[in-house]
mmCIF file of C-alpha atoms (C1' of nucleotides) in Angstrom:
data_model
loop_
_atom_site.group_PDB
_atom_site.id
_atom_site.type_symbol
_atom_site.label_atom_id
_atom_site.label_comp_id
_atom_site.label_asym_id
_atom_site.label_seq_id
_atom_site.Cartn_x
_atom_site.Cartn_y
_atom_site.Cartn_z
ATOM 1 C CA MET T 315 16.078 -6.602 29.325
ATOM 2 C CA ASP T 316 16.004 -3.890 31.775
ATOM 3 C CA ILE T 317 14.498 -0.605 31.947
ATOM 4 C CA THR T 318 17.201 1.487 30.926
ATOM 5 C CA ALA T 319 17.295 -0.965 27.868
ATOM 6 C CA VAL T 320 13.680 -0.292 27.269
ATOM 7 C CA ASP T 321 13.746 3.285 27.153
ATOM 8 C CA THR T 322 16.271 2.976 24.844
ATOM 9 C CA GLN T 323 15.126 1.282 22.408
ATOM 10 C CA ALA T 324 11.064 3.153 23.220
ATOM 11 C CA THR T 325 13.317 6.844 22.743
ATOM 12 C CA LYS T 326 14.306 5.034 19.007
ATOM 13 C CA MET T 327 11.020 3.775 17.946
ATOM 14 C CA ALA T 328 9.949 7.059 18.643
ATOM 15 C CA GLY T 329 12.796 9.532 17.026
ATOM 16 C CA LEU T 330 11.827 6.888 13.473
ATOM 17 C CA VAL T 331 7.734 7.551 13.995
ATOM 18 C CA ILE T 332 8.522 11.179 13.965
ATOM 19 C CA ASP T 333 10.962 11.319 10.664
ATOM 20 C CA ILE T 334 8.146 8.852 9.026
ATOM 21 C CA LEU T 335 5.197 11.743 10.384
ATOM 22 C CA ALA T 336 7.258 14.427 9.461
ATOM 23 C CA PHE T 337 7.292 12.925 5.665
ATOM 24 C CA SER T 338 4.410 12.666 5.695
ATOM 25 C CA LYS T 339 3.510 16.768 5.549
ATOM 26 C CA ASN T 340 5.761 18.120 3.067
ATOM 27 C CA GLY T 341 4.682 18.746 -0.140
ATOM 28 C CA PRO T 342 1.167 19.571 -1.764
ATOM 29 C CA GLN T 343 0.016 16.152 -2.111
ATOM 30 C CA ILE T 344 -1.324 13.696 0.641
ATOM 31 C CA CYS T 345 -0.074 12.122 2.971
ATOM 32 C CA PRO T 346 2.047 9.001 1.390
ATOM 33 C CA VAL T 347 1.392 6.985 4.763
ATOM 34 C CA ARG T 348 -2.077 7.213 4.934
ATOM 35 C CA ASP T 349 -2.347 6.978 0.884
ATOM 36 C CA VAL T 350 -0.120 3.473 1.750
ATOM 37 C CA LEU T 351 -2.239 2.711 4.937
ATOM 38 C CA ASP T 352 -5.824 3.262 2.971
ATOM 39 C CA ARG T 353 -4.444 0.439 0.038
ATOM 40 C CA ILE T 354 -4.158 -2.214 1.966
ATOM 41 C CA GLY T 355 -6.361 -1.175 5.294
ATOM 42 C CA ASP T 356 -9.443 -2.611 3.116
ATOM 43 C CA LYS T 357 -10.391 -6.146 3.553
ATOM 44 C CA TRP T 358 -8.669 -8.214 1.539
ATOM 45 C CA SER T 359 -5.699 -6.806 -0.060
ATOM 46 C CA LEU T 360 -3.124 -7.784 2.311
ATOM 47 C CA LEU T 361 -4.777 -10.917 2.106
ATOM 48 C CA ALA T 362 -4.000 -11.214 -1.699
ATOM 49 C CA ILE T 363 -0.475 -10.251 -0.953
ATOM 50 C CA LEU T 364 -0.393 -13.196 1.436
ATOM 51 C CA HIS T 365 -1.455 -15.446 -0.569
ATOM 52 C CA LEU T 366 0.525 -14.613 -3.552
ATOM 53 C CA GLY T 367 3.364 -15.195 -1.842
ATOM 54 C CA THR T 368 2.957 -18.240 -1.313
ATOM 55 C CA ALA T 369 3.455 -19.078 -5.349
ATOM 56 C CA GLU T 370 4.593 -17.914 -7.643
ATOM 57 C CA ALA T 371 0.963 -17.537 -9.570
ATOM 58 C CA LEU T 372 -2.579 -17.904 -8.931
ATOM 59 C CA ARG T 373 -5.130 -18.436 -11.167
ATOM 60 C CA PHE T 374 -8.997 -15.650 -10.567
ATOM 61 C CA ASN T 375 -10.889 -18.884 -9.104
ATOM 62 C CA GLU T 376 -7.162 -20.533 -7.329
ATOM 63 C CA LEU T 377 -7.611 -17.186 -5.204
ATOM 64 C CA ARG T 378 -10.867 -17.263 -4.381
ATOM 65 C CA LYS T 379 -10.752 -20.976 -3.148
ATOM 66 C CA LEU T 380 -7.205 -20.104 -1.392
ATOM 67 C CA ILE T 381 -8.928 -16.513 0.270
ATOM 68 C CA ASP T 382 -12.204 -18.190 1.936
ATOM 69 C CA GLY T 383 -15.016 -15.858 1.907
ATOM 70 C CA ILE T 384 -13.977 -13.278 -0.785
ATOM 71 C CA SER T 385 -16.426 -12.923 -3.070
ATOM 72 C CA GLN T 386 -15.757 -12.655 -7.422
ATOM 73 C CA ARG T 387 -16.995 -9.224 -7.691
ATOM 74 C CA MET T 388 -14.104 -7.950 -4.233
ATOM 75 C CA LEU T 389 -11.449 -10.179 -5.740
ATOM 76 C CA THR T 390 -11.583 -8.661 -9.291
ATOM 77 C CA VAL T 391 -11.701 -4.973 -7.108
ATOM 78 C CA THR T 392 -8.628 -6.380 -5.369
ATOM 79 C CA LEU T 393 -6.068 -7.247 -7.992
ATOM 80 C CA ARG T 394 -7.296 -4.496 -10.212
ATOM 81 C CA SER T 395 -6.538 -1.857 -8.079
ATOM 82 C CA LEU T 396 -3.116 -4.061 -6.465
ATOM 83 C CA GLU T 397 -1.903 -3.604 -10.081
ATOM 84 C CA THR T 398 -3.472 -0.112 -10.183
ATOM 85 C CA ASP T 399 -0.522 0.005 -7.844
ATOM 86 C CA GLY T 400 1.677 -1.738 -9.319
ATOM 87 C CA LEU T 401 1.752 -4.898 -7.078
ATOM 88 C CA VAL T 402 0.340 -7.243 -8.851
ATOM 89 C CA THR T 403 0.785 -8.392 -12.368
ATOM 90 C CA ARG T 404 -2.571 -9.453 -14.798
ATOM 91 C CA THR T 405 -1.670 -11.858 -17.361
ATOM 92 C CA VAL T 406 -3.888 -13.099 -19.717
ATOM 93 C CA TYR T 407 -3.793 -16.090 -21.599
ATOM 94 C CA ALA T 408 -5.772 -16.292 -25.041
ATOM 95 C CA GLU T 409 -7.497 -19.428 -24.558
ATOM 96 C CA VAL T 410 -10.067 -21.167 -24.758
ATOM 97 C CA PRO T 411 -11.713 -21.409 -22.467
ATOM 98 C CA PRO T 412 -9.754 -18.319 -20.709
ATOM 99 C CA ARG T 413 -6.816 -18.197 -18.149
ATOM 100 C CA VAL T 414 -5.433 -15.360 -16.207
ATOM 101 C CA GLU T 415 -2.277 -15.280 -13.412
ATOM 102 C CA TYR T 416 -1.195 -13.442 -10.613
ATOM 103 C CA ARG T 417 1.458 -12.955 -9.392
ATOM 104 C CA LEU T 418 3.575 -10.005 -7.406
ATOM 105 C CA THR T 419 5.482 -7.753 -8.335
ATOM 106 C CA GLY T 420 8.893 -6.719 -7.284
ATOM 107 C CA LEU T 421 7.485 -4.170 -5.267
ATOM 108 C CA GLY T 422 4.814 -6.932 -3.872
ATOM 109 C CA HIS T 423 7.614 -8.674 -3.234
ATOM 110 C CA SER T 424 8.974 -5.788 -1.083
ATOM 111 C CA LEU T 425 5.775 -5.466 0.769
ATOM 112 C CA LEU T 426 4.884 -8.862 1.332
ATOM 113 C CA GLY T 427 8.362 -8.477 3.446
ATOM 114 C CA ALA T 428 7.110 -5.831 5.588
ATOM 115 C CA VAL T 429 3.068 -7.517 5.667
ATOM 116 C CA ILE T 430 4.417 -10.531 6.837
ATOM 117 C CA GLU T 431 6.320 -9.130 10.018
ATOM 118 C CA LEU T 432 2.888 -8.168 11.273
ATOM 119 C CA VAL T 433 1.233 -11.179 10.355
ATOM 120 C CA THR T 434 3.395 -12.713 12.419
ATOM 121 C CA TRP T 435 2.616 -9.531 15.420
ATOM 122 C CA ALA T 436 -1.189 -10.469 15.235
ATOM 123 C CA LYS T 437 -0.171 -14.285 15.382
ATOM 124 C CA VAL T 438 1.881 -14.434 17.656
ATOM 125 C CA HIS T 439 -0.017 -11.599 19.911
ATOM 126 C CA ALA T 440 -3.771 -13.208 18.798
ATOM 127 C CA PRO T 441 -4.000 -14.755 22.466
ATOM 128 C CA ALA T 442 -3.078 -11.778 24.101
ATOM 129 C CA ILE T 443 -5.344 -9.015 22.127
ATOM 130 C CA ALA T 444 -8.500 -11.948 22.749
ATOM 131 C CA GLN T 445 -7.667 -12.033 27.033
ATOM 132 C CA ALA T 446 -7.794 -8.336 26.664
ATOM 133 C CA ARG T 447 -10.841 -7.882 25.649
ATOM 134 C CA LEU T 448 -12.710 -10.424 27.362
ATOM 135 C CA ALA T 449 -10.866 -8.630 30.875
ATOM 136 C CA ALA T 450 -12.658 -5.944 29.378
ATOM 137 C CA ALA T 451 -15.431 -7.555 28.703
ATOM 138 C CA ALA T 452 -16.183 -8.662 31.661
ATOM 139 C CA SER T 453 -15.519 -4.986 33.616
ATOM 140 C CA GLN T 454 -18.313 -3.938 31.830
ATOM 141 C CA VAL T 455 -20.762 -6.179 32.563
ATOM 142 C CA PRO T 456 -19.598 -7.173 36.751
ATOM 143 C CA ALA T 457 -23.143 -7.274 38.123
ATOM 144 C CA MET A 650 21.584 -10.087 -4.760
ATOM 145 C CA ASP A 651 21.935 -12.505 -7.744
ATOM 146 C CA ILE A 652 18.859 -14.418 -8.937
ATOM 147 C CA THR A 653 19.619 -17.522 -6.915
ATOM 148 C CA ALA A 654 19.409 -15.599 -3.506
ATOM 149 C CA VAL A 655 16.267 -14.275 -4.973
ATOM 150 C CA ASP A 656 14.188 -17.373 -5.167
ATOM 151 C CA THR A 657 16.277 -18.327 -2.328
ATOM 152 C CA GLN A 658 14.470 -15.099 -1.116
ATOM 153 C CA ALA A 659 10.967 -15.474 -2.317
ATOM 154 C CA THR A 660 10.761 -19.321 -1.581
ATOM 155 C CA LYS A 661 11.167 -17.892 2.152
ATOM 156 C CA MET A 662 8.787 -15.944 3.261
ATOM 157 C CA ALA A 663 6.258 -18.353 1.483
ATOM 158 C CA GLY A 664 7.181 -20.543 3.614
ATOM 159 C CA LEU A 665 6.269 -18.100 6.046
ATOM 160 C CA VAL A 666 3.659 -17.262 4.559
ATOM 161 C CA ILE A 667 2.170 -20.912 4.624
ATOM 162 C CA ASP A 668 2.882 -21.332 7.721
ATOM 163 C CA ILE A 669 0.655 -18.095 8.993
ATOM 164 C CA LEU A 670 -2.361 -19.318 7.072
ATOM 165 C CA ALA A 671 -2.727 -22.550 8.032
ATOM 166 C CA PHE A 672 -2.197 -21.109 11.660
ATOM 167 C CA SER A 673 -4.977 -18.962 10.697
ATOM 168 C CA LYS A 674 -7.208 -21.951 10.095
ATOM 169 C CA ASN A 675 -6.733 -24.037 13.077
ATOM 170 C CA GLY A 676 -9.198 -23.590 15.993
ATOM 171 C CA PRO A 677 -13.384 -23.118 15.680
ATOM 172 C CA GLN A 678 -12.508 -19.523 16.308
ATOM 173 C CA ILE A 679 -12.130 -16.729 13.581
ATOM 174 C CA CYS A 680 -9.190 -16.271 12.047
ATOM 175 C CA PRO A 681 -6.997 -14.583 14.340
ATOM 176 C CA VAL A 682 -4.380 -12.496 11.194
ATOM 177 C CA ARG A 683 -7.764 -11.390 10.164
ATOM 178 C CA ASP A 684 -8.818 -9.845 13.534
ATOM 179 C CA VAL A 685 -5.889 -8.357 13.926
ATOM 180 C CA LEU A 686 -6.249 -7.186 9.915
ATOM 181 C CA ASP A 687 -9.522 -6.029 10.595
ATOM 182 C CA ARG A 688 -8.548 -4.109 13.713
ATOM 183 C CA ILE A 689 -5.775 -1.675 12.891
ATOM 184 C CA GLY A 690 -7.400 -1.938 9.282
ATOM 185 C CA ASP A 691 -9.697 1.227 10.138
ATOM 186 C CA LYS A 692 -9.295 4.526 9.250
ATOM 187 C CA TRP A 693 -7.052 5.840 12.498
ATOM 188 C CA SER A 694 -6.151 3.091 14.528
ATOM 189 C CA LEU A 695 -2.748 3.090 13.034
ATOM 190 C CA LEU A 696 -2.412 6.956 13.051
ATOM 191 C CA ALA A 697 -3.190 6.925 16.421
ATOM 192 C CA ILE A 698 -0.652 3.896 17.215
ATOM 193 C CA LEU A 699 2.325 6.176 14.850
ATOM 194 C CA HIS A 700 1.691 9.605 17.193
ATOM 195 C CA LEU A 701 0.963 7.611 20.806
ATOM 196 C CA GLY A 702 4.749 6.095 18.948
ATOM 197 C CA THR A 703 6.150 9.739 19.532
ATOM 198 C CA ALA A 704 5.810 10.184 23.522
ATOM 199 C CA GLU A 705 5.225 8.754 26.468
ATOM 200 C CA ALA A 706 2.262 10.364 27.137
ATOM 201 C CA LEU A 707 -0.458 12.030 25.104
ATOM 202 C CA ARG A 708 -4.267 14.214 26.086
ATOM 203 C CA PHE A 709 -7.017 13.683 23.931
ATOM 204 C CA ASN A 710 -6.795 17.161 22.194
ATOM 205 C CA GLU A 711 -3.049 16.585 21.577
ATOM 206 C CA LEU A 712 -3.801 13.659 19.492
ATOM 207 C CA ARG A 713 -6.624 15.691 18.557
ATOM 208 C CA LYS A 714 -4.301 18.031 16.642
ATOM 209 C CA LEU A 715 -1.775 15.652 15.335
ATOM 210 C CA ILE A 716 -4.007 13.797 13.732
ATOM 211 C CA ASP A 717 -5.243 15.844 11.167
ATOM 212 C CA GLY A 718 -8.641 15.380 10.365
ATOM 213 C CA ILE A 719 -9.791 13.544 12.719
ATOM 214 C CA SER A 720 -13.321 14.059 14.332
ATOM 215 C CA GLN A 721 -13.864 14.196 18.284
ATOM 216 C CA ARG A 722 -16.033 11.260 17.731
ATOM 217 C CA MET A 723 -13.790 8.717 15.872
ATOM 218 C CA LEU A 724 -11.173 9.286 18.148
ATOM 219 C CA THR A 725 -13.253 8.494 20.909
ATOM 220 C CA VAL A 726 -13.891 5.449 19.351
ATOM 221 C CA THR A 727 -10.816 4.558 17.744
ATOM 222 C CA LEU A 728 -9.333 5.382 21.378
ATOM 223 C CA ARG A 729 -11.989 2.562 23.314
ATOM 224 C CA SER A 730 -11.232 -0.079 21.075
ATOM 225 C CA LEU A 731 -7.050 0.371 21.033
ATOM 226 C CA GLU A 732 -7.741 -0.019 24.418
ATOM 227 C CA THR A 733 -10.322 -2.437 24.565
ATOM 228 C CA ASP A 734 -7.662 -4.471 23.075
ATOM 229 C CA GLY A 735 -4.853 -3.742 25.379
ATOM 230 C CA LEU A 736 -3.688 -1.420 22.739
ATOM 231 C CA VAL A 737 -3.149 1.968 24.820
ATOM 232 C CA THR A 738 -4.330 2.608 28.287
ATOM 233 C CA ARG A 739 -6.228 5.492 29.513
ATOM 234 C CA THR A 740 -5.857 7.114 32.747
ATOM 235 C CA VAL A 741 -8.228 9.739 34.013
ATOM 236 C CA TYR A 742 -6.927 12.189 36.804
ATOM 237 C CA ALA A 743 -9.506 13.092 38.908
ATOM 238 C CA GLU A 744 -8.850 16.950 38.643
ATOM 239 C CA VAL A 745 -10.900 20.244 37.080
ATOM 240 C CA PRO A 746 -10.827 20.362 34.460
ATOM 241 C CA PRO A 747 -10.711 16.740 33.605
ATOM 242 C CA ARG A 748 -7.275 16.108 32.566
ATOM 243 C CA VAL A 749 -6.715 12.186 30.215
ATOM 244 C CA GLU A 750 -3.798 10.206 29.218
ATOM 245 C CA TYR A 751 -3.615 8.046 26.906
ATOM 246 C CA ARG A 752 -0.200 5.840 26.910
ATOM 247 C CA LEU A 753 1.215 3.178 24.267
ATOM 248 C CA THR A 754 1.235 -0.868 26.401
ATOM 249 C CA GLY A 755 3.402 -3.421 25.928
ATOM 250 C CA LEU A 756 1.789 -5.101 23.371
ATOM 251 C CA GLY A 757 0.941 -1.486 21.891
ATOM 252 C CA HIS A 758 4.879 -1.268 21.595
ATOM 253 C CA SER A 759 5.155 -4.032 20.448
ATOM 254 C CA LEU A 760 2.999 -3.338 17.451
ATOM 255 C CA LEU A 761 4.655 0.039 17.083
ATOM 256 C CA GLY A 762 7.713 -2.097 15.496
ATOM 257 C CA ALA A 763 5.867 -3.502 13.477
ATOM 258 C CA VAL A 764 3.813 -0.671 11.806
ATOM 259 C CA ILE A 765 7.206 1.009 11.291
ATOM 260 C CA GLU A 766 8.508 -1.352 9.532
ATOM 261 C CA LEU A 767 5.118 -1.043 7.621
ATOM 262 C CA VAL A 768 5.296 2.562 7.298
ATOM 263 C CA THR A 769 8.364 2.993 6.309
ATOM 264 C CA TRP A 770 7.766 0.907 3.136
ATOM 265 C CA ALA A 771 4.963 3.226 2.177
ATOM 266 C CA LYS A 772 7.277 6.374 2.373
ATOM 267 C CA VAL A 773 10.152 4.688 0.593
ATOM 268 C CA HIS A 774 7.906 2.721 -1.851
ATOM 269 C CA ALA A 775 5.029 5.627 -2.378
ATOM 270 C CA PRO A 776 6.817 7.462 -5.785
ATOM 271 C CA ALA A 777 6.874 4.193 -7.142
ATOM 272 C CA ILE A 778 3.350 3.579 -6.393
ATOM 273 C CA ALA A 779 2.206 6.857 -7.582
ATOM 274 C CA GLN A 780 4.408 5.762 -10.892
ATOM 275 C CA ALA A 781 2.439 3.063 -11.334
ATOM 276 C CA ARG A 782 -0.802 4.392 -11.069
ATOM 277 C CA LEU A 783 0.174 7.338 -13.493
ATOM 278 C CA ALA A 784 1.039 5.168 -15.561
ATOM 279 C CA ALA A 785 -2.055 2.584 -15.292
ATOM 280 C CA ALA A 786 -4.344 6.362 -15.511
ATOM 281 C CA ALA A 787 -2.286 7.162 -18.646
ATOM 282 C CA SER A 788 -3.397 3.785 -20.179
ATOM 283 C CA GLN A 789 -6.860 3.342 -19.419
ATOM 284 C CA VAL A 790 -7.357 6.406 -21.580
ATOM 285 C CA PRO A 791 -4.121 6.388 -24.564
ATOM 286 C CA ALA A 792 -6.547 8.825 -26.863
ATOM 287 C "C1'" DC C 596 -13.377 -19.381 -16.604
ATOM 288 C "C1'" DA C 597 -12.928 -15.323 -15.336
ATOM 289 C "C1'" DG C 598 -15.102 -11.803 -15.384
ATOM 290 C "C1'" DA C 599 -18.207 -7.300 -16.219
ATOM 291 C "C1'" DA C 600 -23.222 -4.511 -14.498
ATOM 292 C "C1'" DT C 601 -26.386 -4.088 -11.841
ATOM 293 C "C1'" DC C 602 -28.910 -3.120 -6.764
ATOM 294 C "C1'" DC C 603 -28.827 -3.594 -2.170
ATOM 295 C "C1'" DG C 604 -27.883 -3.370 2.942
ATOM 296 C "C1'" DG C 605 -24.871 -2.385 6.873
ATOM 297 C "C1'" DT C 606 -21.308 -0.103 8.491
ATOM 298 C "C1'" DA C 607 -18.136 3.107 9.516
ATOM 299 C "C1'" DT C 608 -17.096 8.016 9.366
ATOM 300 C "C1'" DG C 609 -18.577 12.806 10.001
ATOM 301 C "C1'" DA C 610 -21.279 16.674 11.880
ATOM 302 C "C1'" DT C 611 -23.266 18.728 14.826
ATOM 303 C "C1'" DA C 612 -25.441 19.571 19.650
ATOM 304 C "C1'" DC C 613 -25.457 18.341 24.597
ATOM 305 C "C1'" DT C 614 -22.978 17.505 28.977
ATOM 306 C "C1'" DG C 615 -20.049 16.222 34.354
ATOM 307 C "C1'" DC K 878 -11.140 18.906 28.493
ATOM 308 C "C1'" DA K 879 -13.201 15.429 26.925
ATOM 309 C "C1'" DG K 880 -16.346 13.046 26.229
ATOM 310 C "C1'" DT K 881 -22.130 12.263 24.837
ATOM 311 C "C1'" DA K 882 -25.607 11.932 21.723
ATOM 312 C "C1'" DT K 883 -28.120 11.935 17.366
ATOM 313 C "C1'" DC K 884 -28.482 12.339 12.944
ATOM 314 C "C1'" DA K 885 -26.810 11.839 8.368
ATOM 315 C "C1'" DT K 886 -24.376 10.231 4.167
ATOM 316 C "C1'" DA K 887 -20.992 8.030 1.782
ATOM 317 C "C1'" DC K 888 -19.543 4.024 0.250
ATOM 318 C "C1'" DC K 889 -17.502 -0.869 1.389
ATOM 319 C "C1'" DG K 890 -18.331 -5.359 -0.011
ATOM 320 C "C1'" DG K 891 -22.264 -9.346 -0.538
ATOM 321 C "C1'" DA K 892 -25.793 -11.505 -4.083
ATOM 322 C "C1'" DT K 893 -27.229 -11.831 -8.357
ATOM 323 C "C1'" DT K 894 -27.363 -11.891 -12.957
ATOM 324 C "C1'" DC K 895 -25.288 -11.458 -17.344
ATOM 325 C "C1'" DT K 896 -20.915 -12.405 -21.589
ATOM 326 C "C1'" DG K 897 -17.440 -13.499 -24.581
#
DNA sequence: CAGAATCCGGTATGATACTG
DNA sequence: CAGTATCATACCGGATTCTG
C-alpha cells in the first residue's frame, strides 16, 4: 500500500465518519450513536452477545459459567437490558426447576457481526497496545 | 437469503467467536478482548477517535467543541489514555499561546475502521432499538 | 434454577478554580 | 490555549440474603 492508497482510504473513512456524526446531530432526540455505544459500552453486554453468538440458545447458569467473573446480579441486569433493546429473547419454560433460555434475535445477530470486527481488531492489535503502554510507562519514569 | 444461508452464516460467526474467546483465555495476562473493550467502553474514547478520523489533526479546543458535552478534564483524560495506548499522537508546538495537535496513529486508524462498522450499525438499527424499547415499555405498564 | 431485593464501596465523571 | 488540581457525586457493579 503506497502513500496515495493510504490517503485515499483515510479520506474515505473521514467522509463516512462525517456522515455518521452529521446524522447524530439531526432530530430532537438523543444521538443514536451515543445511545448505542452507551448500551454496549458497559462491562458485560458485548461479552454476553459474543457468548450467545456461539450457540443457538443458552440458559442463565450456562452464561454465568461462560462469562468469567460476572455476578448473578449483573448477568440479570445485562440480559434484561439486552432484551429491552430487542437484541436477545428470553424464553421461560413452565417447568420445575425453572428453565430460561436466552438467544440472539435477528437484530442481535446483526450486531454480532460488527462486534466480531471489533474484537478481532482487539485480538490482532492487543500486542501493539501492550507495547505502547510499556513504552509510555518507560518514558514516564526514566530514572 | 434462505434459511440455509442464514444458518451457514450463523455457524460461521459462531466459529469466529469461539476462536476469539478461546484466545482470550490463553496466557497468564488478562483477556485482551476485555482489556480493549474496557478502553473503548468509556464514555468518550470512541467519540474522540471518530472525530479525529474526520481530520488530519485537531487541536484541543477544536475537539472540545466537536465533542458536545465533554468537560475539559475528561477530554484531557481521554486523550492521554488514547496516547498511552498508541492510538493518538500528541504534538506540542513551542509557541505562545501554546498549540497542541492530536492525530490518529496508524493503529488508531485501524481501530477507526472497526468503529465505523459499529456506529454504522448503530445508525442503521437505531430505529429498531427505539421501537423495541417502546414495545418493552408498553408491556411493562399495560393497564 | 433463576431470579429479586437490599446494602455498600469504588470509580468514572462533572464542576470549579488556578496556571505556564 | 491547554491544561492541572481539587472537590463533589452519581451510578456502576459486587456481596449477600431471600424466594417461587
